[in-house]
Coordinates of C-alpha atoms in Angstrom, one line a residue:
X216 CA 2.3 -92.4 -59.9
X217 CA 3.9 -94.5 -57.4
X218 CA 4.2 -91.3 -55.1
X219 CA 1.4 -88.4 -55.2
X220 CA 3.0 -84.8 -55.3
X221 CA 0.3 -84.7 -52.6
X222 CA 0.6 -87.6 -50.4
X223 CA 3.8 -88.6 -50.9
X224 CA 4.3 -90.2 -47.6
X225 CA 7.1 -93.1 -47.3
X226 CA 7.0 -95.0 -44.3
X227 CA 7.5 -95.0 -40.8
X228 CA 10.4 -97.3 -40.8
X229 CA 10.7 -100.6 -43.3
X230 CA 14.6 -99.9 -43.2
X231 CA 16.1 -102.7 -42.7
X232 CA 15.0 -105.6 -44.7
X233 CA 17.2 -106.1 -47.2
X234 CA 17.6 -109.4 -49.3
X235 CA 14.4 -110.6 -48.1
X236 CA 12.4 -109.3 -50.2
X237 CA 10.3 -111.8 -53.0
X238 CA 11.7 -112.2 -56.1
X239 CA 10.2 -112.9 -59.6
X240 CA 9.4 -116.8 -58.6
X241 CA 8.2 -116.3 -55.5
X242 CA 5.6 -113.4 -56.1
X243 CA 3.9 -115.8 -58.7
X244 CA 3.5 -118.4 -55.6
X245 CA 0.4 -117.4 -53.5
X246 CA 1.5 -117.0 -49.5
X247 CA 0.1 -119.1 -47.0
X248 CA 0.1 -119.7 -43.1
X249 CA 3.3 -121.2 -41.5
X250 CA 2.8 -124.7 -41.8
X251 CA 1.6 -126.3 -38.7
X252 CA 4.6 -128.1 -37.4
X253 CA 6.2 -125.2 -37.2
X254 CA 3.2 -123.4 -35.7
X255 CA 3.0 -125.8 -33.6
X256 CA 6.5 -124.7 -32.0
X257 CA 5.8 -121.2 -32.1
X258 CA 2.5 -122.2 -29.7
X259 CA 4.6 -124.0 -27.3
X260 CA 7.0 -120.7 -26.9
X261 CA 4.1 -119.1 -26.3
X262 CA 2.4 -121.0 -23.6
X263 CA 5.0 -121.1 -21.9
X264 CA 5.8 -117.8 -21.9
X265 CA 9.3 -118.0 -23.5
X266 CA 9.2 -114.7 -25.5
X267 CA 12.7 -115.0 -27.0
X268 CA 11.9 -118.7 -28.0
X269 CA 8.8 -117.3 -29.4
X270 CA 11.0 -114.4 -31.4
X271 CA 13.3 -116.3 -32.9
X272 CA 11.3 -119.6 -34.1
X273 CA 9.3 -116.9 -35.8
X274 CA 12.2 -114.7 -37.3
X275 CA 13.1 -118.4 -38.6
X276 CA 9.3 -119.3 -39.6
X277 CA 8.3 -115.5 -41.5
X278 CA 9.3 -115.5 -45.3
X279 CA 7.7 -114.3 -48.3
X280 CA 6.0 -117.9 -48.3
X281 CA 4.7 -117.8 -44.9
X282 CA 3.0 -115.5 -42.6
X283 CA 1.7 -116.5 -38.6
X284 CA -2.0 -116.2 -38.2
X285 CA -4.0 -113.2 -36.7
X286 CA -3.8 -114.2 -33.4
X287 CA 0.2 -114.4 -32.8
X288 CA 0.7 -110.8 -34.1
X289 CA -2.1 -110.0 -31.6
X290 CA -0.1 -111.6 -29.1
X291 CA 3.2 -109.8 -30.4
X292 CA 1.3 -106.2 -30.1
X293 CA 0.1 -107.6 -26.6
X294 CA 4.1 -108.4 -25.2
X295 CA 4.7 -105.0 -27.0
X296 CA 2.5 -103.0 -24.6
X297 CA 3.6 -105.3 -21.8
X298 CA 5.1 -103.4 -18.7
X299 CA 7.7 -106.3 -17.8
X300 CA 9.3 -106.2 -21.0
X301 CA 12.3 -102.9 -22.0
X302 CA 14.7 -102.1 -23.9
X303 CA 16.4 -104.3 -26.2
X304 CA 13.6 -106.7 -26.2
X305 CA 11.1 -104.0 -27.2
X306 CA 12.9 -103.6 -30.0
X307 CA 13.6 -107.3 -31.3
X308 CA 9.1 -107.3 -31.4
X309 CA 8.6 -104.1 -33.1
X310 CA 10.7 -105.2 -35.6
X311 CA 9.6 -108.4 -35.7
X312 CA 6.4 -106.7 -36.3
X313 CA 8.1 -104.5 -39.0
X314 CA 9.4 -107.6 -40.9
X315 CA 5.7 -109.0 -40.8
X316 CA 4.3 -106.2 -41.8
X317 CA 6.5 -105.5 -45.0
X318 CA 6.2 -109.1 -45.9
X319 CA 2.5 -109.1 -45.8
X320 CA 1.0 -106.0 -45.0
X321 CA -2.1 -105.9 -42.8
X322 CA -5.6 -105.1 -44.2
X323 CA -8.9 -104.5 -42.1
X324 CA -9.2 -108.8 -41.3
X325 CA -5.8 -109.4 -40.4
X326 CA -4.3 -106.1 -38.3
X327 CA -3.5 -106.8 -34.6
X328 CA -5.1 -104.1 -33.0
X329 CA -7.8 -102.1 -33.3
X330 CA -9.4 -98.2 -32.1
X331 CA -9.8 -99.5 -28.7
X332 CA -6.6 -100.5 -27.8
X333 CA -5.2 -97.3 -29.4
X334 CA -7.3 -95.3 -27.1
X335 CA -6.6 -96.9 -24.3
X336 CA -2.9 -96.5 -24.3
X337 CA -2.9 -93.2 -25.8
X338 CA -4.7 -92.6 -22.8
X339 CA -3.1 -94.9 -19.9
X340 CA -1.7 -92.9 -16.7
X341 CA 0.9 -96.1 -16.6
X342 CA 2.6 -95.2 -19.9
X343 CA 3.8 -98.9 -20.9
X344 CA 7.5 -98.4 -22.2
X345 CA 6.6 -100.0 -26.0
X346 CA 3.8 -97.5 -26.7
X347 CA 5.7 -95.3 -29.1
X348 CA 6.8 -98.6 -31.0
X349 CA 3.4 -99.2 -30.6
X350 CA 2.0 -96.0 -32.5
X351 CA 4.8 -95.9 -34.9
X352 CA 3.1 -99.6 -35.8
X353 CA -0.2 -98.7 -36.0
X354 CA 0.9 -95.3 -38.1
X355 CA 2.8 -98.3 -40.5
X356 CA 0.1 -100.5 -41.0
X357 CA -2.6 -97.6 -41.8
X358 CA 0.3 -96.0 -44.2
X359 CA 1.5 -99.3 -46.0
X360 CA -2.7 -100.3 -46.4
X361 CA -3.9 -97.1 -47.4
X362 CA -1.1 -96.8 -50.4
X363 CA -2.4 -99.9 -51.1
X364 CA -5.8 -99.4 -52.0
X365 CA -5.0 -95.8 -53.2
X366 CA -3.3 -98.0 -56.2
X367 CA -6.8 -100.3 -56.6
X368 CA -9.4 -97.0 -56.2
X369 CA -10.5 -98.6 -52.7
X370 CA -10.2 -96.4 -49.9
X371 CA -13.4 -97.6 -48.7
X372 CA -12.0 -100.8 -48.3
X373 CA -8.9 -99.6 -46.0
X374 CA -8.0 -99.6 -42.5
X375 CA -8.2 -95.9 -42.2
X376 CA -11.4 -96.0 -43.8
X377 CA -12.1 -98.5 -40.7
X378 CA -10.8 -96.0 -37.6
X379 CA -10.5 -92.9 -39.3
X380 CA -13.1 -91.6 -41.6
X381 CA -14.7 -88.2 -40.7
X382 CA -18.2 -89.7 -42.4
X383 CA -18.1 -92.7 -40.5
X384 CA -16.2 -92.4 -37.1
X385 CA -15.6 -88.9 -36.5
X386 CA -15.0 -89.6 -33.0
X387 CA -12.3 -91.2 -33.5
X388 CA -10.4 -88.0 -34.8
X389 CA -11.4 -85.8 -32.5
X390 CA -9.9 -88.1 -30.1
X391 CA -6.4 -87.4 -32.5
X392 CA -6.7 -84.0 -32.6
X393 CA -7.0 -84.2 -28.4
X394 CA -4.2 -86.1 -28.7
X395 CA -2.1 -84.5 -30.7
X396 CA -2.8 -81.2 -28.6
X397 CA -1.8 -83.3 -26.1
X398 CA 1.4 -83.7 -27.3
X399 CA 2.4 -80.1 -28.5
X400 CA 1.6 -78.9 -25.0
X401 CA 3.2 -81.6 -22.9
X402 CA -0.6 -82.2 -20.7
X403 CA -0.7 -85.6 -20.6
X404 CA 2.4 -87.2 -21.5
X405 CA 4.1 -86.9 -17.9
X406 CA 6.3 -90.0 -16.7
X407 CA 4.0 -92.2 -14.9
X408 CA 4.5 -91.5 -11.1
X409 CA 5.8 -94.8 -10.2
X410 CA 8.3 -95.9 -12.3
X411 CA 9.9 -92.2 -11.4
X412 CA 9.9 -93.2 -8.0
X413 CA 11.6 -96.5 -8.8
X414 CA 14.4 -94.6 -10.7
X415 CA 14.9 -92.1 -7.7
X416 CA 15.7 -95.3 -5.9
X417 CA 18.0 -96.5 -8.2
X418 CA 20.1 -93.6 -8.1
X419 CA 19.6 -92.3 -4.5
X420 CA 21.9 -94.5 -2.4
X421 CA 25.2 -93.1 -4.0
X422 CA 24.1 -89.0 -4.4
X423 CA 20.5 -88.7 -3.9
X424 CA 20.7 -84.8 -4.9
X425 CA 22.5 -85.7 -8.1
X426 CA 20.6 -88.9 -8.7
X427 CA 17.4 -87.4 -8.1
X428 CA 18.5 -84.2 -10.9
X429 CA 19.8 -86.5 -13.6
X430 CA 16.3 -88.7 -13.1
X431 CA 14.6 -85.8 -13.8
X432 CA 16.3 -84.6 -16.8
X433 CA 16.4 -88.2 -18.6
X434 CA 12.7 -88.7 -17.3
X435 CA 12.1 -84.9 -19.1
X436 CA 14.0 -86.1 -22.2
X437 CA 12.1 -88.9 -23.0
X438 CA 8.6 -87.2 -22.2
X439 CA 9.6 -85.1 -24.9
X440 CA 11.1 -87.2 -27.4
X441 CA 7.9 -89.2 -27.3
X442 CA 5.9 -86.0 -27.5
X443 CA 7.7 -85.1 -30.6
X444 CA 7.2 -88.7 -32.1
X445 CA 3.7 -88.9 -31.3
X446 CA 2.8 -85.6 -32.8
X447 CA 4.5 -86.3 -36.0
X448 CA 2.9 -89.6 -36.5
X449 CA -0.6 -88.2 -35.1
X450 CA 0.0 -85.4 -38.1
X451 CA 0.0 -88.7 -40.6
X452 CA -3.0 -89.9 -39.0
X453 CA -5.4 -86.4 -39.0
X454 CA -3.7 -86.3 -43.1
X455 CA -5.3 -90.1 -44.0
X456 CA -8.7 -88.9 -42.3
X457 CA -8.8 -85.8 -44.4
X458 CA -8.0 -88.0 -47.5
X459 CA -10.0 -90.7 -47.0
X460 CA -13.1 -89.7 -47.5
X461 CA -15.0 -88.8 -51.3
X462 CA -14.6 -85.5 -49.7
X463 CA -11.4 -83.8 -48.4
X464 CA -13.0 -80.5 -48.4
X465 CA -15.7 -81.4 -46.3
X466 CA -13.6 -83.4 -44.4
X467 CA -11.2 -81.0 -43.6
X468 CA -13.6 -78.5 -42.6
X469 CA -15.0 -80.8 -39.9
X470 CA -11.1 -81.3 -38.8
X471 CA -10.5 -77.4 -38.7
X472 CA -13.8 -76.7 -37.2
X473 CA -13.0 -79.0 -34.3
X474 CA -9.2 -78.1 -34.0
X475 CA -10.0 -74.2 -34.3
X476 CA -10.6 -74.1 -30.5
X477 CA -7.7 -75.8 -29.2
X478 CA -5.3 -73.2 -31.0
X479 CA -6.8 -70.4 -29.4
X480 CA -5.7 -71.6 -26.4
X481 CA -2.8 -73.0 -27.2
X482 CA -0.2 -70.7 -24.9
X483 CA 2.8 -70.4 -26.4
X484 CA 3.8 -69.4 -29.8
X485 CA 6.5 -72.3 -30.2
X486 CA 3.9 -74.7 -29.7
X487 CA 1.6 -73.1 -31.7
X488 CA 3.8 -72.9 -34.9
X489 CA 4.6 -76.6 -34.0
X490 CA 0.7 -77.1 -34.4
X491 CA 0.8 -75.9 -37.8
X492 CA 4.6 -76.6 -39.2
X493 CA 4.3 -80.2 -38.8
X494 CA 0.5 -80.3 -40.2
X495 CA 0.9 -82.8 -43.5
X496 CA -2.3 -82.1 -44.8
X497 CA -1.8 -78.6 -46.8
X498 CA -5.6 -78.2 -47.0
X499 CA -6.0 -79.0 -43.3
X500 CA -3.6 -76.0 -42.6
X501 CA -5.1 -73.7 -44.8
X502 CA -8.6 -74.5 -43.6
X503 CA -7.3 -73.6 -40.1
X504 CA -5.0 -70.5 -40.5
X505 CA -8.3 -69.4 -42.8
X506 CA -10.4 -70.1 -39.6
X507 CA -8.0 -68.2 -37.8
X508 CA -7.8 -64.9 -39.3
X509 CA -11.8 -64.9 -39.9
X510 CA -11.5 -64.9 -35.9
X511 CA -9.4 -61.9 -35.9
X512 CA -10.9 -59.8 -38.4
X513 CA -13.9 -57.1 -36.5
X514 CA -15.9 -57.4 -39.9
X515 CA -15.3 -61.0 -40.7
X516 CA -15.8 -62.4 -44.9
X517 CA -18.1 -64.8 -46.1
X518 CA -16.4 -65.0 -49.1
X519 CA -14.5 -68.4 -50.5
X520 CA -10.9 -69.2 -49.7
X521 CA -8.9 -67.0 -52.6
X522 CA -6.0 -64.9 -52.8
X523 CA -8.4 -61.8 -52.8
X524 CA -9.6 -63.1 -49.4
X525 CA -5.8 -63.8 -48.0
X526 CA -5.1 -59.6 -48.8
X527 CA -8.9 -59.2 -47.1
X528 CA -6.9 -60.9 -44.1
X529 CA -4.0 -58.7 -44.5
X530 CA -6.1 -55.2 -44.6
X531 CA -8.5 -56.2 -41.6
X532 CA -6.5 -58.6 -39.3
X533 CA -5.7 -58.1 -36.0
X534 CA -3.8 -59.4 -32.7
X535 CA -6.0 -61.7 -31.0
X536 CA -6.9 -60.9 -27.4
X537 CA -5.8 -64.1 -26.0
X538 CA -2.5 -63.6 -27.1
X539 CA -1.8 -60.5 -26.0
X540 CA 0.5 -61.4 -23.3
X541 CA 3.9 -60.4 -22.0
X542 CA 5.3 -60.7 -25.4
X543 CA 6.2 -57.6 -26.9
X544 CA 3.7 -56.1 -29.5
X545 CA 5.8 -56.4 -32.5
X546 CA 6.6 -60.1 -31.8
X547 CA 2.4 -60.3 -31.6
X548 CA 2.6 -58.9 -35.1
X549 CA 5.5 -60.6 -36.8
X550 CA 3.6 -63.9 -35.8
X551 CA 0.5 -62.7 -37.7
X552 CA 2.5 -61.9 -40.9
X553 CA 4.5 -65.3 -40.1
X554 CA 0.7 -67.1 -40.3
X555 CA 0.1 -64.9 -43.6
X556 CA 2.3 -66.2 -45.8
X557 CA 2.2 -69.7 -44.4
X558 CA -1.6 -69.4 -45.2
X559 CA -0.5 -67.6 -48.8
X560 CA 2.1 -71.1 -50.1
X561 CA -0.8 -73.4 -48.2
X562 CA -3.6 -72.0 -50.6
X563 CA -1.2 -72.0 -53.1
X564 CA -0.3 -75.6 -52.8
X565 CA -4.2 -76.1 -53.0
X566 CA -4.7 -75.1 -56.0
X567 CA -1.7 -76.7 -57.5
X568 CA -2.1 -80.0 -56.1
X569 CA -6.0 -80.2 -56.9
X570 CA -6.4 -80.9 -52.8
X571 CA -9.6 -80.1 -52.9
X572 CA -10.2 -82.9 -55.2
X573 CA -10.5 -86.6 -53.8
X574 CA -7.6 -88.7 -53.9
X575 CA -8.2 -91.0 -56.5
X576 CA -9.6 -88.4 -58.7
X577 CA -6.2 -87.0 -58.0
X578 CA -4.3 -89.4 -59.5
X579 CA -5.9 -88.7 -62.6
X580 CA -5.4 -85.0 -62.7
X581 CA -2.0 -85.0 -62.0
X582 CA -1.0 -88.1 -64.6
X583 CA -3.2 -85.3 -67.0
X584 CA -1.1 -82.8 -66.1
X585 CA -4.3 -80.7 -65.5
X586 CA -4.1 -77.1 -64.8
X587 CA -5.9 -76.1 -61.4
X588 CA -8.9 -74.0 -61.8
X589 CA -8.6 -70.6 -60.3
X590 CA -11.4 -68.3 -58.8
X591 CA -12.4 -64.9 -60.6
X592 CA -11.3 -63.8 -56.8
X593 CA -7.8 -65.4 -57.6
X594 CA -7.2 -63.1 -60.2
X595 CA -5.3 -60.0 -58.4
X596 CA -3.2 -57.6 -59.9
X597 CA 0.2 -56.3 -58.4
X598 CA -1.2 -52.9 -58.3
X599 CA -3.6 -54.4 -55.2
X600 CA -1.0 -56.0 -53.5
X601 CA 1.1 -52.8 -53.4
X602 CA -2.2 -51.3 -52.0
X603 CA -3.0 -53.4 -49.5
X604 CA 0.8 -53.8 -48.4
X605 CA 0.9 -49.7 -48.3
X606 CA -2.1 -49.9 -46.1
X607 CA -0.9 -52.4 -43.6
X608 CA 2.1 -50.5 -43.1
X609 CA 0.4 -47.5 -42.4
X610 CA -1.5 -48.8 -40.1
X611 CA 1.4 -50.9 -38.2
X612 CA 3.1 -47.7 -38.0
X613 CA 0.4 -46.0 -35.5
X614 CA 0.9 -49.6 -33.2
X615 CA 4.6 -49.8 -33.7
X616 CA 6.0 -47.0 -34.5
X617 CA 9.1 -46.1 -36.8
X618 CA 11.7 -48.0 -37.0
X619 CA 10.2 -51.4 -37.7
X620 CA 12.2 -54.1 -35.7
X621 CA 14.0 -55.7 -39.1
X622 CA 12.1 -58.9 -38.3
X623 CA 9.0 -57.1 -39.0
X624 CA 10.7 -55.6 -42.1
X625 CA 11.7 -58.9 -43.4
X626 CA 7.9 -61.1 -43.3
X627 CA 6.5 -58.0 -44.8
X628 CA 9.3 -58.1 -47.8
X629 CA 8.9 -62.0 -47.9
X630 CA 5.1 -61.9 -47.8
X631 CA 5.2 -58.8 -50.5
X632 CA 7.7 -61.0 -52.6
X633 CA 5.6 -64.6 -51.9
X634 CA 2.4 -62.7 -53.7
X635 CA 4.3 -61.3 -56.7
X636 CA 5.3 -64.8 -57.2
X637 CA 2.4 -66.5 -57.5
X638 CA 0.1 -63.8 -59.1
X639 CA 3.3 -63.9 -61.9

């Protein structure tokens, strides 16, 4: 069970240390600091603010013996997030970092950052170039230490535990979730207005129409690159806090209740379907698209999630007023049925994957090969489905008319289809 069907995660990066890792005779001896003389050197680097002396005494110094205290990969994260430092040298500290970090992972007393810091550049107007690195670290320590004590039964010892628990610092996903709107929107993660200005400059003396339209572009390249980045790795981090907790059904109701608003005002469809296709957390997703069509039902259900309840959905749903826009009415519709079936294989993978069931517990059901428990309101016949399909066809023929546009044909075949399957 190195690898849950259900969190299954590898990690952010760990790709390129090979040959370094221990071998039989040097996991059996216990790992230590860097001895002092050599520490010593590495402090001297430092004060003297000799960054590459201080990157390569400790490329030399790191082994599977030896790690460097708590305060020199502080100090690495700081020249990380440091604005006088690009490019290639970035790099050379992240993986630095990376080669740390696989070598000894960090745990709650030895990690080099902590929730402030994360907030704070998440949320800095200046941008400081490393701050992807950065997150792609933090996402890597959190990752490598919650697998960790996954394997002991101690998620209460973990780091995520620490910064992201829904029972204990629920604040500190909401903050995510902001983020991670943030990100799927593009508000908030504009070039900082300066350094644009310095790169106009560059460029200006030789074409400054040309320069000033190929700043732009790059400038808009790498906003979104790093918006695409960040939301991925922000998807890992709302998946640990629904896991982390005794409860991930409680937990990811808490998570859907707060995300619910933000995707009703989320104003495109692209970004909305980006919301929800890059969502790790199957329970997460199926809380929220459940959330969802509640909202856009007249007589909503109070019934439990089931498939009974998804064909409820499918008989009483509606377009939402908010996105009613200039798109074409069908297009409203064929985004519905889109959400329908991806709310159909989410419940589904549910139940299969005992989600609702705490991690660790988890483990055990799936090395069981335990069958999932179903609801009586699971237990649907393809006599209903036929119904209900016949029913919302009528009824998208008053609002659409005959023909259907053949994308409207085909998520009604595929949602017909994805129902027969699993009630088979």
């Amino acid at each position: 069970l190195d690898k849950l069907h259900s969190f299954s995660r590898s990690a952010v990066q760990h790709l390129f240390l090979q040959g370094i890792t221990p071998n039989r005779e040097t996991q059996q001896q216990k790992p230590g600091l860097i001895p002092s003389g050599k520490l010593g050197m590495v402090h001297t680097t430092m004060e003297e603010n000799v960054l590459e002396g201080t990157l390569y005494f400790l490329n030399e110094f790191v082994s599977c013996q030896h790690h460097p205290p708590k305060e020199i990969i502080c100090h690495l994260v700081e020249q990380l997030l440091s604005d006088t430092h690009e490019g290639e040298i970035l790099n050379d500290i992240y993986m630095l970092l990376l080669k740390i970090q696989m070598l000894h992972p960090a745990n709650i007393t030895t990690m080099g950052w902590d929730w402030t810091l994360v907030k704070f550049i998440m949320e800095d107007e200046e941008k400081p170039p490393g701050r992807l690195l950065f997150l792609q670290y933090v996402v890597q320590t959190l990752e490598d230490d919650f697998q960790h004590n996954l394997k002991s039964h101690q998620l209460q010892k973990s780091i995520a535990k620490k910064v992201l628990s829904c029972d204990m610092c629920f604040n500190n996903v909401k903050e995510v979730i902001k983020w991670l709107v943030a990100a799927i929107t593009g508000i908030g993660f504009s070039q900082p207005r300066e350094q644009l200005q310095e790169a106009r400059a560059e460029h200006s003396s030789s074409s400054p129409r040309l320069a000033s339209t190929q700043t732009a572009q790059t400038d808009q390249a790498q906003t979104a690159f790093f918006a695409q980045k960040a939301m991925l790795l922000l998807q890992q981090m709302l998946s640990m806090a629904v896991e982390v907790d005794r409860s991930p059904t409680c937990s990811s109701r808490k998570i859907a209740d707060d995300l619910f608003p933000y995707i009703l005002n989320i104003p495109l469809r692209s970004q909305r379907e980006a919301l929800l296709n890059t969502m790790e957390s199957q329970l997460l997703r199926c809380r929220l698209l459940e959330l969802f069509f509640q909202h856009s039902c007249d007589v909503p259900t109070a019934s439990s999630m089931s498939l009974d309840k998804i064909l409820y959905f499918l008989s009483h749903c509606s377009v939402l007023p908010q996105f009613q826009d200039e798109t074409a009415t069908w297009q409203r519709w064929d985004e519905m049925l889109q959400y329908l079936s991806l709310l159909l294989l989410s419940y589904q993978s549910v139940k299969l994957e005992h989600l609702r069931t705490s991690i660790s517990d988890r483990m055990d059901l799936i090395a069981q090969k335990a069958k999932p428990r179903l609801q009586d309101s699971d237990d649907i016949s393809q006599l209903d489905i036929r119904l209900r399909m016949n029913d919302f066809i009528t009824r998208i023929q008053e609002t659409l008319g005959q023909p259907f546009p053949p994308q409207i044909q085909e998520k009604l075949f595929m949602l017909q289809e994805l129902f027969f399957i699993i009630t088979a």
